[in-house]
XYZ file of C-alpha atoms in Angstrom:
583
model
C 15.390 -18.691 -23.324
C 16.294 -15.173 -24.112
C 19.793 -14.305 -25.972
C 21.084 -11.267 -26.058
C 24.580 -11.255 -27.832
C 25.904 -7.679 -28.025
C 29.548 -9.297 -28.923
C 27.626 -9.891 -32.162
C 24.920 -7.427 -31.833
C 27.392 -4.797 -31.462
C 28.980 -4.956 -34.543
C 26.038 -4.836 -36.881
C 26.748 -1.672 -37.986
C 23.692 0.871 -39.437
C 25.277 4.437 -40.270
C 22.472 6.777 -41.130
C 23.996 8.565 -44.384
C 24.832 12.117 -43.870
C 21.525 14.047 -45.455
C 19.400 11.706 -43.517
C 21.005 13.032 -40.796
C 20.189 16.154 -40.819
C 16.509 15.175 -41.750
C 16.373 14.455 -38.070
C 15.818 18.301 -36.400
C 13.521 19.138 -39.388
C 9.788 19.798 -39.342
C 7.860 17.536 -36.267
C 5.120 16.970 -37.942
C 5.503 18.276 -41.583
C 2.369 19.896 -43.500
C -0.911 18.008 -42.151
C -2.655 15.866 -44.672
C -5.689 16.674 -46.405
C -8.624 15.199 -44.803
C -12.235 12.933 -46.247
C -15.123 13.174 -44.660
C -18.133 10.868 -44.362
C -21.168 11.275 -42.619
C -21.730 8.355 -39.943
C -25.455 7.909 -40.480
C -25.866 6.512 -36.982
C -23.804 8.782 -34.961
C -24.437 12.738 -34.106
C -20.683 13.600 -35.042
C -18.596 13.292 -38.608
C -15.754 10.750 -38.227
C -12.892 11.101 -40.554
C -11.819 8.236 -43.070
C -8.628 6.461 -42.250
C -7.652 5.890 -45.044
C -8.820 9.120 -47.318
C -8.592 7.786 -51.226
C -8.190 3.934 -51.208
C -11.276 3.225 -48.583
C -13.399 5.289 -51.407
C -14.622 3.069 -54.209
C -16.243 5.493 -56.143
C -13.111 7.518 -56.557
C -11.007 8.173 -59.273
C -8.774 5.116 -60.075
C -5.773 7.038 -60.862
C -4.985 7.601 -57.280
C -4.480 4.163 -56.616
C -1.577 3.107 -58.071
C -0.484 -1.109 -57.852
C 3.077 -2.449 -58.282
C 4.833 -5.666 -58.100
C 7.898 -5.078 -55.887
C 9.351 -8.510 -55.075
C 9.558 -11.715 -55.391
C 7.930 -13.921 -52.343
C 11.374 -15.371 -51.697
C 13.199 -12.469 -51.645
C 12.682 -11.799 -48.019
C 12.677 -13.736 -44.890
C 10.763 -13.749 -42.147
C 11.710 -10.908 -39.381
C 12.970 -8.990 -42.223
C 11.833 -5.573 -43.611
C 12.483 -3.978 -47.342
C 12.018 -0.191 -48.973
C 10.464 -0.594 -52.002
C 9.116 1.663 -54.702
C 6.173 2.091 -56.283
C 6.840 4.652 -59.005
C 4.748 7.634 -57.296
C 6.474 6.309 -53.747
C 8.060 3.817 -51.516
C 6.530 1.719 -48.857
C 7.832 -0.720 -46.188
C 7.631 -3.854 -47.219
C 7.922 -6.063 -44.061
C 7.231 -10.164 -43.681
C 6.471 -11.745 -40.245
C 5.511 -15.457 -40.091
C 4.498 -15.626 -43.606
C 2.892 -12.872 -43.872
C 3.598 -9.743 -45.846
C 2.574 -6.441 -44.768
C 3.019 -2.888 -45.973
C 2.807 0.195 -44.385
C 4.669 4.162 -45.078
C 8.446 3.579 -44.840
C 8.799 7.276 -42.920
C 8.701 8.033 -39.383
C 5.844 10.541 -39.276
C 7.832 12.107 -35.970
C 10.749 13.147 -37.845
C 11.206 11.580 -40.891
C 13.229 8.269 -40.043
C 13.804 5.270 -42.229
C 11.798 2.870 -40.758
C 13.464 0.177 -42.581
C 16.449 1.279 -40.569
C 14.724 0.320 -37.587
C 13.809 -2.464 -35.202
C 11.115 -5.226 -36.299
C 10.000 -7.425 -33.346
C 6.536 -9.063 -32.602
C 4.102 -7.376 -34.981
C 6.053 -3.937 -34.612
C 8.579 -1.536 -36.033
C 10.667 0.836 -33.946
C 12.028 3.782 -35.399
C 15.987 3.815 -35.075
C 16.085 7.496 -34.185
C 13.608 8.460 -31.622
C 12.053 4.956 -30.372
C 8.753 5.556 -31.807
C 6.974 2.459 -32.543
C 4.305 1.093 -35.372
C 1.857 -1.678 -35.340
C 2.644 -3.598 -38.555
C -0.834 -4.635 -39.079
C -2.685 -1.606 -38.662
C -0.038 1.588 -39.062
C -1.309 2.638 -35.937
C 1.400 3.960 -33.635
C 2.132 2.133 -30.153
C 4.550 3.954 -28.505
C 6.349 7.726 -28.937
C 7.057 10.465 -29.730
C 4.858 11.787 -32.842
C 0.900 12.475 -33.028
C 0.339 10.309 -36.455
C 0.258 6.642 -37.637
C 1.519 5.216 -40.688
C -0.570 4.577 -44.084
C -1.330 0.848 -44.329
C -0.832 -1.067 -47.850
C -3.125 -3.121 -49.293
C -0.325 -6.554 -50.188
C -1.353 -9.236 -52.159
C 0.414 -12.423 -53.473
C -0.247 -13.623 -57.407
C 2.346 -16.514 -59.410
C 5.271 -16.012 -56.334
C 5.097 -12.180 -57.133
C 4.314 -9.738 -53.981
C 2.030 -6.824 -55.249
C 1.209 -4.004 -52.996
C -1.596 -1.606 -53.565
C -1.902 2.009 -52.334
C -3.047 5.665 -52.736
C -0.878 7.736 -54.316
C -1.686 10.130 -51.486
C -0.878 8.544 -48.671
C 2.655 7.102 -50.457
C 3.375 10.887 -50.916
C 2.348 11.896 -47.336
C 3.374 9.101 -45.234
C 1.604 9.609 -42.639
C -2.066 8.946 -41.063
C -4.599 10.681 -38.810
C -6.269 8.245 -36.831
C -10.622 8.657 -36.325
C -11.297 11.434 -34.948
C -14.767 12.350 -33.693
C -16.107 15.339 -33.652
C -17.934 17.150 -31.331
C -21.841 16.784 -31.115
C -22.427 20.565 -30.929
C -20.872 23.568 -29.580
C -23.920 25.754 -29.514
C -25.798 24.916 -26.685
C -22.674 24.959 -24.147
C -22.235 27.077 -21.533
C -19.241 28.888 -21.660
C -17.769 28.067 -18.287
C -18.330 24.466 -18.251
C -16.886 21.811 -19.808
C -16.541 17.963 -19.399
C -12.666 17.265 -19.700
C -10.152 20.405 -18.918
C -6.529 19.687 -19.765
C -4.086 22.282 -18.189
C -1.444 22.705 -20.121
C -0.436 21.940 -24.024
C 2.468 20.541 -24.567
C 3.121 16.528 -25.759
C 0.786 15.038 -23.106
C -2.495 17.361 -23.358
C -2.425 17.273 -26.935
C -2.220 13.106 -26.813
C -5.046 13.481 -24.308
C -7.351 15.279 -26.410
C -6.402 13.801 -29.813
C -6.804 10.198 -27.985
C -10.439 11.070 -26.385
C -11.341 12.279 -29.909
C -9.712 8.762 -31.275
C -11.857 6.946 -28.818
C -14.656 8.565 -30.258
C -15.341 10.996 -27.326
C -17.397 13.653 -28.924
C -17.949 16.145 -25.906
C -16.539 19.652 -24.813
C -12.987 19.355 -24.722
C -10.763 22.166 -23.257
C -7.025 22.758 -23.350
C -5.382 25.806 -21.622
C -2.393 27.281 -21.588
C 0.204 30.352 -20.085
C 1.545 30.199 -23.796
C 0.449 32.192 -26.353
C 1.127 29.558 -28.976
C -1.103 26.560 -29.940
C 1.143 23.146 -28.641
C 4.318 23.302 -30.572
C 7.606 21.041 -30.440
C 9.542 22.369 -27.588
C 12.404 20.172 -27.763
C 13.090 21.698 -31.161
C 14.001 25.116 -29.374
C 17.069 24.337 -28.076
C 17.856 22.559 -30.739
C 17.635 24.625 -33.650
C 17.103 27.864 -31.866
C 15.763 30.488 -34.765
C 12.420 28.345 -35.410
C 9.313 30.143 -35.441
C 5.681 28.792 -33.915
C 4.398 27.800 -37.308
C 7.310 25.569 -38.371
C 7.045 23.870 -34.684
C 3.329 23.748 -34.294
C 2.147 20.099 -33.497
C -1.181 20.733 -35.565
C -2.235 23.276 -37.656
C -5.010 25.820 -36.462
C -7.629 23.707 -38.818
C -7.223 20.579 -37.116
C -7.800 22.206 -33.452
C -10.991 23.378 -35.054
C -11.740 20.592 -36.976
C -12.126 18.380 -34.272
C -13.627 20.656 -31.756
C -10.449 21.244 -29.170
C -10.435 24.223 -27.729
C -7.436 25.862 -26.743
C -7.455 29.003 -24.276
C -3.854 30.565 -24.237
C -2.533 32.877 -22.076
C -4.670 31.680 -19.651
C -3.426 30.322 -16.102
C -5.113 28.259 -13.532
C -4.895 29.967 -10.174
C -6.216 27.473 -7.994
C -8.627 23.450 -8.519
C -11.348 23.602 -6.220
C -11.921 19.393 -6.181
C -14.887 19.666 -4.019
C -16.852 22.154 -7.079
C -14.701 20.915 -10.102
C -14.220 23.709 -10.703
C -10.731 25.318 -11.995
C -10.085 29.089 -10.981
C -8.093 30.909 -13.239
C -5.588 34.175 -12.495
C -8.229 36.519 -13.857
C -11.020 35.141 -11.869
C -12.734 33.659 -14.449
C -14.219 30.251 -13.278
C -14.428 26.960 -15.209
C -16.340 23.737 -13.951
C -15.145 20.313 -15.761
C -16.381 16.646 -15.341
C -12.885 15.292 -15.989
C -9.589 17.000 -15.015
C -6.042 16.781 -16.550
C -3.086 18.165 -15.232
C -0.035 18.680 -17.755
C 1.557 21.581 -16.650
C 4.850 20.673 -16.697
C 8.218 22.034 -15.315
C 9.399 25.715 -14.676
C 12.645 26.859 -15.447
C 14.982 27.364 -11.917
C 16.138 31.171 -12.191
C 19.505 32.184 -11.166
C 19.641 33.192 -7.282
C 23.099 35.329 -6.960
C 23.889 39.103 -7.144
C 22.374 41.065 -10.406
C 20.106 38.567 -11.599
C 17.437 41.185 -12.985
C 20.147 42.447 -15.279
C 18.779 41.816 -18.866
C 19.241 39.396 -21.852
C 19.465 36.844 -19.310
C 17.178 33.662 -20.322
C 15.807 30.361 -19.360
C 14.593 28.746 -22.736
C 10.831 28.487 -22.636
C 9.492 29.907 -26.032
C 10.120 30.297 -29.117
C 10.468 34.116 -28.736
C 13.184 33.274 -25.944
C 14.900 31.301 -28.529
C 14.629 33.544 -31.650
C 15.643 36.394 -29.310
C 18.639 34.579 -27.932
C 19.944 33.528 -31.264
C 19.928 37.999 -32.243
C 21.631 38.803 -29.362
C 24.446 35.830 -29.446
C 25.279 36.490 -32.956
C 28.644 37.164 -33.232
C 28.685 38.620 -29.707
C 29.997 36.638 -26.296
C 27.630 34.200 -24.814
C 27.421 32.439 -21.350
C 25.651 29.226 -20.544
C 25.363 28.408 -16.930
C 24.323 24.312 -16.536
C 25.815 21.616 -19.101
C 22.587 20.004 -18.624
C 20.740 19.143 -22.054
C 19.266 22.677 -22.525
C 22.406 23.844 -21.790
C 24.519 21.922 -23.926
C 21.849 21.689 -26.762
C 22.168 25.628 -26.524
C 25.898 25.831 -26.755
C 26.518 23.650 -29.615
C 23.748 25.876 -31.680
C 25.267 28.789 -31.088
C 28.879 27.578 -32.028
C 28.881 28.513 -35.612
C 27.004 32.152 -34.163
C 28.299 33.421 -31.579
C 31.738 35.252 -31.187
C 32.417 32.865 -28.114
C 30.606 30.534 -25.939
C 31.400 29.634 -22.555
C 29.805 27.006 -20.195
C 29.698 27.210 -16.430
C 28.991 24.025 -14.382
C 29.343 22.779 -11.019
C 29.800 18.744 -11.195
C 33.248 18.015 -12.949
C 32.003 16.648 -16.263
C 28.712 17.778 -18.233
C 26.024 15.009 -18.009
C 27.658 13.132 -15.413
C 24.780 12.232 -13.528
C 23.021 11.072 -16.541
C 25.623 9.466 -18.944
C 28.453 8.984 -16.774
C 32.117 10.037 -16.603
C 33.328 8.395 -19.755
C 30.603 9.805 -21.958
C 30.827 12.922 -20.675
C 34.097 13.385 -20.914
C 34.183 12.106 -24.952
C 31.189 14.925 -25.477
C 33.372 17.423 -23.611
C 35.979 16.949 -25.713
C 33.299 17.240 -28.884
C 32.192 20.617 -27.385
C 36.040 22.004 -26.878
C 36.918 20.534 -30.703
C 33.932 22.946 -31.595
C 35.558 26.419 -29.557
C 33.669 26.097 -26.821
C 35.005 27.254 -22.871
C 34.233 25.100 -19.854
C 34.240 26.804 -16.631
C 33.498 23.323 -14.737
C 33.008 22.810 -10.744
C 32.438 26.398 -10.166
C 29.287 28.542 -10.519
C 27.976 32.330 -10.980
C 28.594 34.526 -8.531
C 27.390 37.715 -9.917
C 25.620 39.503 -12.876
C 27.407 42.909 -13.815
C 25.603 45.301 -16.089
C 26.304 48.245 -18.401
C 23.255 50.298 -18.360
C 21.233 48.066 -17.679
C 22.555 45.497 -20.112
C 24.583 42.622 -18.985
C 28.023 42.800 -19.327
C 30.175 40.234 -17.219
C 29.518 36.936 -15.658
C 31.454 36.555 -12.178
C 32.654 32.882 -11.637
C 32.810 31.573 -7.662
C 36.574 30.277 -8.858
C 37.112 34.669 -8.958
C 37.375 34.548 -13.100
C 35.503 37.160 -15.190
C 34.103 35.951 -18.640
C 32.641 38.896 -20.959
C 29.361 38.154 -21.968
C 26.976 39.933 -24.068
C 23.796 37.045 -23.680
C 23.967 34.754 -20.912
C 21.047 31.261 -20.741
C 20.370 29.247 -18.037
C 20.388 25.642 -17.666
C 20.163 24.703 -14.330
C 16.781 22.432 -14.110
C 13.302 23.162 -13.405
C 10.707 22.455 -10.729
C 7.295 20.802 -11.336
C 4.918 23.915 -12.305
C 2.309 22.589 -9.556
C 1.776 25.606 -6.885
C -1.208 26.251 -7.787
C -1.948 22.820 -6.609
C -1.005 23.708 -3.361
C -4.535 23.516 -1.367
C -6.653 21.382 -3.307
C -6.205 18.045 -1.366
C -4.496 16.444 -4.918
C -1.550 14.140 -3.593
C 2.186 16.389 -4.382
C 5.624 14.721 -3.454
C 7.977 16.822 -1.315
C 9.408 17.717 -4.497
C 6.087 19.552 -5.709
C 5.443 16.200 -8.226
C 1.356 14.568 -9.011
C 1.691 11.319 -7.660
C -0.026 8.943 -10.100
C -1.487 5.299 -10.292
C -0.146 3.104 -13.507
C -3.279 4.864 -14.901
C -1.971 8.182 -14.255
C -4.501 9.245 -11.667
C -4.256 11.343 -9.139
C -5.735 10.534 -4.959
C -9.019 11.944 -6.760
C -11.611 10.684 -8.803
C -11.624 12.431 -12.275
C -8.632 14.310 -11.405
C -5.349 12.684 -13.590
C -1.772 14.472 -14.401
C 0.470 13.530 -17.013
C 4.066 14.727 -18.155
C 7.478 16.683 -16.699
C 5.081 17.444 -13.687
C 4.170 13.542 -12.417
C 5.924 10.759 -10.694
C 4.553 7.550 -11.638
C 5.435 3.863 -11.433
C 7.755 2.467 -13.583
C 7.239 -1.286 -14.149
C 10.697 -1.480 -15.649
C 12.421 -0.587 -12.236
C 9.785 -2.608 -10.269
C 7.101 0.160 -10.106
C 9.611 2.545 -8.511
C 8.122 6.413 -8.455
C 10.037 8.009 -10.569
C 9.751 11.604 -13.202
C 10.588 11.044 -16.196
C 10.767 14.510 -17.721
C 10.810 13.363 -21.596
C 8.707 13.841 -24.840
C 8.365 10.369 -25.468
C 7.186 9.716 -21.881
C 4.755 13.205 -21.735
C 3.109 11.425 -24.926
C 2.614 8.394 -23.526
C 1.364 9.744 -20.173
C -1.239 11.565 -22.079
C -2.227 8.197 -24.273
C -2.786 6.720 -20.902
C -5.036 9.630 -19.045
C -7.305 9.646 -21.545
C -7.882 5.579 -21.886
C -8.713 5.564 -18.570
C -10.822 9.050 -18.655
C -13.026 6.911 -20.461
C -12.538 3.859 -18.147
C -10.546 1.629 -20.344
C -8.626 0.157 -17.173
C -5.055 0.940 -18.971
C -1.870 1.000 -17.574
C 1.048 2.472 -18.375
C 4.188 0.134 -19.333
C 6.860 1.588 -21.918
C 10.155 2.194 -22.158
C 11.605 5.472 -21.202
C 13.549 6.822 -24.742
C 14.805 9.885 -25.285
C 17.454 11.896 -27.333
C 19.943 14.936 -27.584
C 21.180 15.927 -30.349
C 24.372 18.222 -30.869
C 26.459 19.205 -34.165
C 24.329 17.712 -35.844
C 24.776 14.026 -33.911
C 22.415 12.659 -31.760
C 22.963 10.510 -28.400
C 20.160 8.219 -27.815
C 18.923 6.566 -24.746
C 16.557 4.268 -23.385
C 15.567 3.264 -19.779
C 16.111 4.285 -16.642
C 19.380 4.430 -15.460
C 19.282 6.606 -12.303
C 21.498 4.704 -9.587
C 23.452 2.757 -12.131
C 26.483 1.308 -10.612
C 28.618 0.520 -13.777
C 28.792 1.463 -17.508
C 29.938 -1.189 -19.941
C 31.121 0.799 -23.355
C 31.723 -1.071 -26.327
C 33.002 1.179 -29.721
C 34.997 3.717 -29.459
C 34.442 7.019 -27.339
C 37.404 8.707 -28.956
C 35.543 8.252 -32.762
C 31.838 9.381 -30.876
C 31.003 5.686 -32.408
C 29.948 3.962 -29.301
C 26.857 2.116 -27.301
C 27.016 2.502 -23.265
C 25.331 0.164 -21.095
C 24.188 0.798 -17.808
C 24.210 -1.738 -15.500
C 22.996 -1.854 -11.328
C 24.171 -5.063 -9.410
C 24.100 -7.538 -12.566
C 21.256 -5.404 -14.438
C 21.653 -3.459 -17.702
C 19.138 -0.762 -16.824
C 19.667 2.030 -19.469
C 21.576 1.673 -22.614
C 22.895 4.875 -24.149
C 24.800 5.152 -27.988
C 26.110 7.450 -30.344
C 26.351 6.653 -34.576
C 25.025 2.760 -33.503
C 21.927 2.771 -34.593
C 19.192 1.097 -34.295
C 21.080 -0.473 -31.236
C 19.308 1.299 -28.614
C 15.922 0.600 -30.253
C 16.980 -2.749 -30.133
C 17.858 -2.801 -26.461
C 14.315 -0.759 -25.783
C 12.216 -3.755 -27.773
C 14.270 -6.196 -25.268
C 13.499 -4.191 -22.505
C 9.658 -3.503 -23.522
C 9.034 -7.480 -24.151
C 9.537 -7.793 -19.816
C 13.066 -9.337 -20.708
C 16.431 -8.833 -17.973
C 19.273 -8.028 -20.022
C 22.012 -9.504 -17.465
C 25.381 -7.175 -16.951
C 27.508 -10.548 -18.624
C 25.473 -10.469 -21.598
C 27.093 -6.906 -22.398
C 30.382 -7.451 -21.507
């Protein structure tokens, strides 16, 4: 029988200590690790060593360092421990007996893993849901591109001893196998075998997965950017970030493993019947396997003076850095409390002379979080200075040579505004998909199978721009526009690229973070009925469940961690939570 006891649960309180906090909108994937080779006598193509020093006997002992760090007794089973080892700490974690040990850092953002969720051979990190194989390191679920360093533990007089490299205690993190590519030399230039369009989460999963698998042909990502895949969650977020600090790999690692990445480079037209993708400039490319990752684009504003400039949707970095100059200590307008939106605002708090948000529904998020949540970070955002201009919207632009100047409200009000964004959603970025016979939803989404194919053979989509079935809401259709979700999507495509029969069944989890607090959230709670909060809105210390008929379907919280990565594990094991259970 299952038991779910949030009366108890509730109150198990986990409060993430201020400087690991702020940890959290740092660096995605920090510096990469130095990399060992070895030649795979067998094979055409290098792989690379998981495991860099402690795999290499011949290798200079002083990188391995050993430690006793417990006592056998000192932990019981289902329960999880930081230790250190002089140069370093590791996770020290015991499951049915067994002790493992494994890097005690999220390699996403940093997280204390001990702070998370252990269930079933796993560990979920308490910030962002991403999830760890305790046997292996390897990661299972999202967001992040690397796995964890594995420990070698053994067990001498009662004493637990745990052995490991002193570099992978100081990096904390761990490629997986990668092949490499047979040989670049003898392709032709307009041909590949798999083209991924696009480069954000789920085309760089794709490609790093296929090289994981050890596919070792042509790979080819493309993109409209002119930046190799970066973090773009981080640009609302912290707004003055440049490419480098957000990249998702370094320029090495693309060529190290033989991904190519064509930017500023968009695909006009797919011509299924040729495989062949046409791009704007007419050059041609055939491929034996196709991705789509495109994602979403921004909706522009429709009313009077919308060419006026320093008016933005956040897509780049450059939008960001650009907005961030222009806001600072100058008037600012935000039209849509969605999470862009919002994300935007509180960033620009401490910057700007004013900020101002303009929204139609009554309270930001309500759709998403409710009316009680929404309120409680409404009242977080007017604490902070900022203007709500709610159930009303933009009527007109006006300039001052050229610049804008004013933002004209519906409700007849005139806010001053020097730098005005816009949050207001996005469409699927699939018109080019138009005439090529590849299944698109009335609302311009790739359908997709649970293996994230398309209607066509070869053809497969992943990320912002899909709707897929999701087993937790009985295989409904749904988008799920998220960077977990666009990671996992591209995990998926690229299993069954190479026909591994996979399909896709994780838990939606997501995040938005604002003055430096974060709300998290997992499921899917569109058409939720009720909200059961337990905590206290008021404080911002407080879990939301969201029920439909008797079902919790979502579960949102604020400063309660790891509740919601507890609540995902539930959800992920195929378990109901019922509405009573919460209440």
């Amino acid at each position: 029988g299952f038991l779910f006891v949030p009366a108890v649960e509730v109150k198990i309180e986990v409060v993430i200590p201020e400087k690991e906090r702020s940890k959290e909108e740092m660096s995605p994937n920090g510096k990469a690790s130095p990399l060992v080779y070895k030649v795979n006598g067998t094979a055409r193509h290098y792989h690379l060593e998981e495991h860099p020093i402690a795999s290499n006997p011949y290798h200079n002992p002083k990188d391995v360092v050993e430690a006793s760090v417990c006592h056998v007794k000192d932990l019981e089973n289902g329960q999880m421990r930081e230790v250190d080892l002089g140069c370093g700490k590791a996770l020290l974690i015991k499951e049915n007996g067994e002790f493992y040990a494994m890097g005690h850092k999220c390699p996403h953002y940093g997280a204390p893993l001990v702070k998370g969720v252990l269930s079933k051979g796993r560990v979920r990190c308490p910030w962002h849901g991403a999830c760890f194989n305790i046997s292996t390191g390897d990661i299972e679920d999202f967001p992040g591109l690397d796995s964890l360093p594995r420990f070698q533990v053994k067990i001498e007089k009662e004493k637990v001893y745990i052995r490991a490299s002193k570099q992978a205690l100081q990096t904390q993190r761990r490629t997986k196998m990668m092949a490499k590519c047979i040989s670049l030399s003898n392709y032709n230039l307009s041909s590949t075998n798999v083209l991924i369009i696009g480069a954000g989460a789920a085309g760089l999963v794709c490609a790093e997965t296929l090289r994981q698998e050890g596919f070792s042909d042509r790979i080819v990502m493309c993109t409209m950017d002119r930046h190799l895949p970066y973090d773009r969650p981080k640009l609302s977020k912290s707004m003055d970030s440049h490419p480098e600090q957000i990249a998702l790999r370094p320029k090495e690692f693309f060529r190290m493993y033989d991904i190519e990445v064509l930017t500023e480079m968009q695909v006009a037209a797919v011509d299924i019947k040729n495989k062949t993708a046409v791009f704007k400039d007419g050059f041609k490319m055939e491929y034996n396997k196709l991705l789509i990752a495109t994602g979403n684009t921004p909706k522009a504003l429709s009313c009077k003076g919308k060419e006026v400039e320093n008016v933005f949707n956040i897509r780049t970095p450059e939008d960001a850095n650009r907005v961030v100059k222009l806001a600072t200590s100058k008037n600012v307008v935000i039209v849509g409390a969605s999470f862009l939106g919002m994300e935007v605002a509180a960033y620009l708090t401490e910057r700007a002379h004013s900020v101002s948000v303009v929204e139609l529904e009554e309270v930001p998020f309500k759709k998403f979080f409710g009316e009680r949540v929404g309120r409680a970070v409404m009242k977080m955002f007017e604490n902070n200075r900022v203007k709500f201009y709610m159930q009303t919207e933009v009527s007109e632009l006006r300039e001052q040579e050229g610049k804008l100047k004013e933002v004209v409200l519906k409700s007849g009000k005139v806010l001053r505004a020097d730098v005005c964004v816009v949050g207001i959603g996005a469409v699927p970025a699939t018109g080019f998909l138009k005439q090529s016979g590849i299944n698109i939803d009335s609302k311009g989404f790739v359908v997709v199978n649970k293996m994230m194919q398309t209607n066509i053979p070869g053809v497969f989509a992943a990320g912002d721009a899909v709707t897929f079935p999701l087993a937790l809401r009985n295989n409904k259709k749904v988008n799920v526009p998220h960077w977990q979700m666009a990671h996992m999507h591209g995990r998926i495509a690229a299993l069954n690229m190479l026909a591994h029969g996979m399909e896709i069944s994780t838990v939606p989890y997501l995040w938005t973070a604002m003055f430096g607090k974060s709300i998290r959230y997992a499921g899917h709670g569109e058409g939720f009925d009720d909200v059961v909060i337990q905590g206290d809105l008021d404080e911002l210390k407080f879990v939301a469940f969201y029920t439909k008929s008797d079902e919790v379907v979502a579960v949102a919280s604020m400063n309660y961690d790891p509740i919601v990565s507890k609540v995902a594990e539930v959800l992920a094991a195929g378990r109901t939570i019922r509405k009573r259970d919460v209440e």
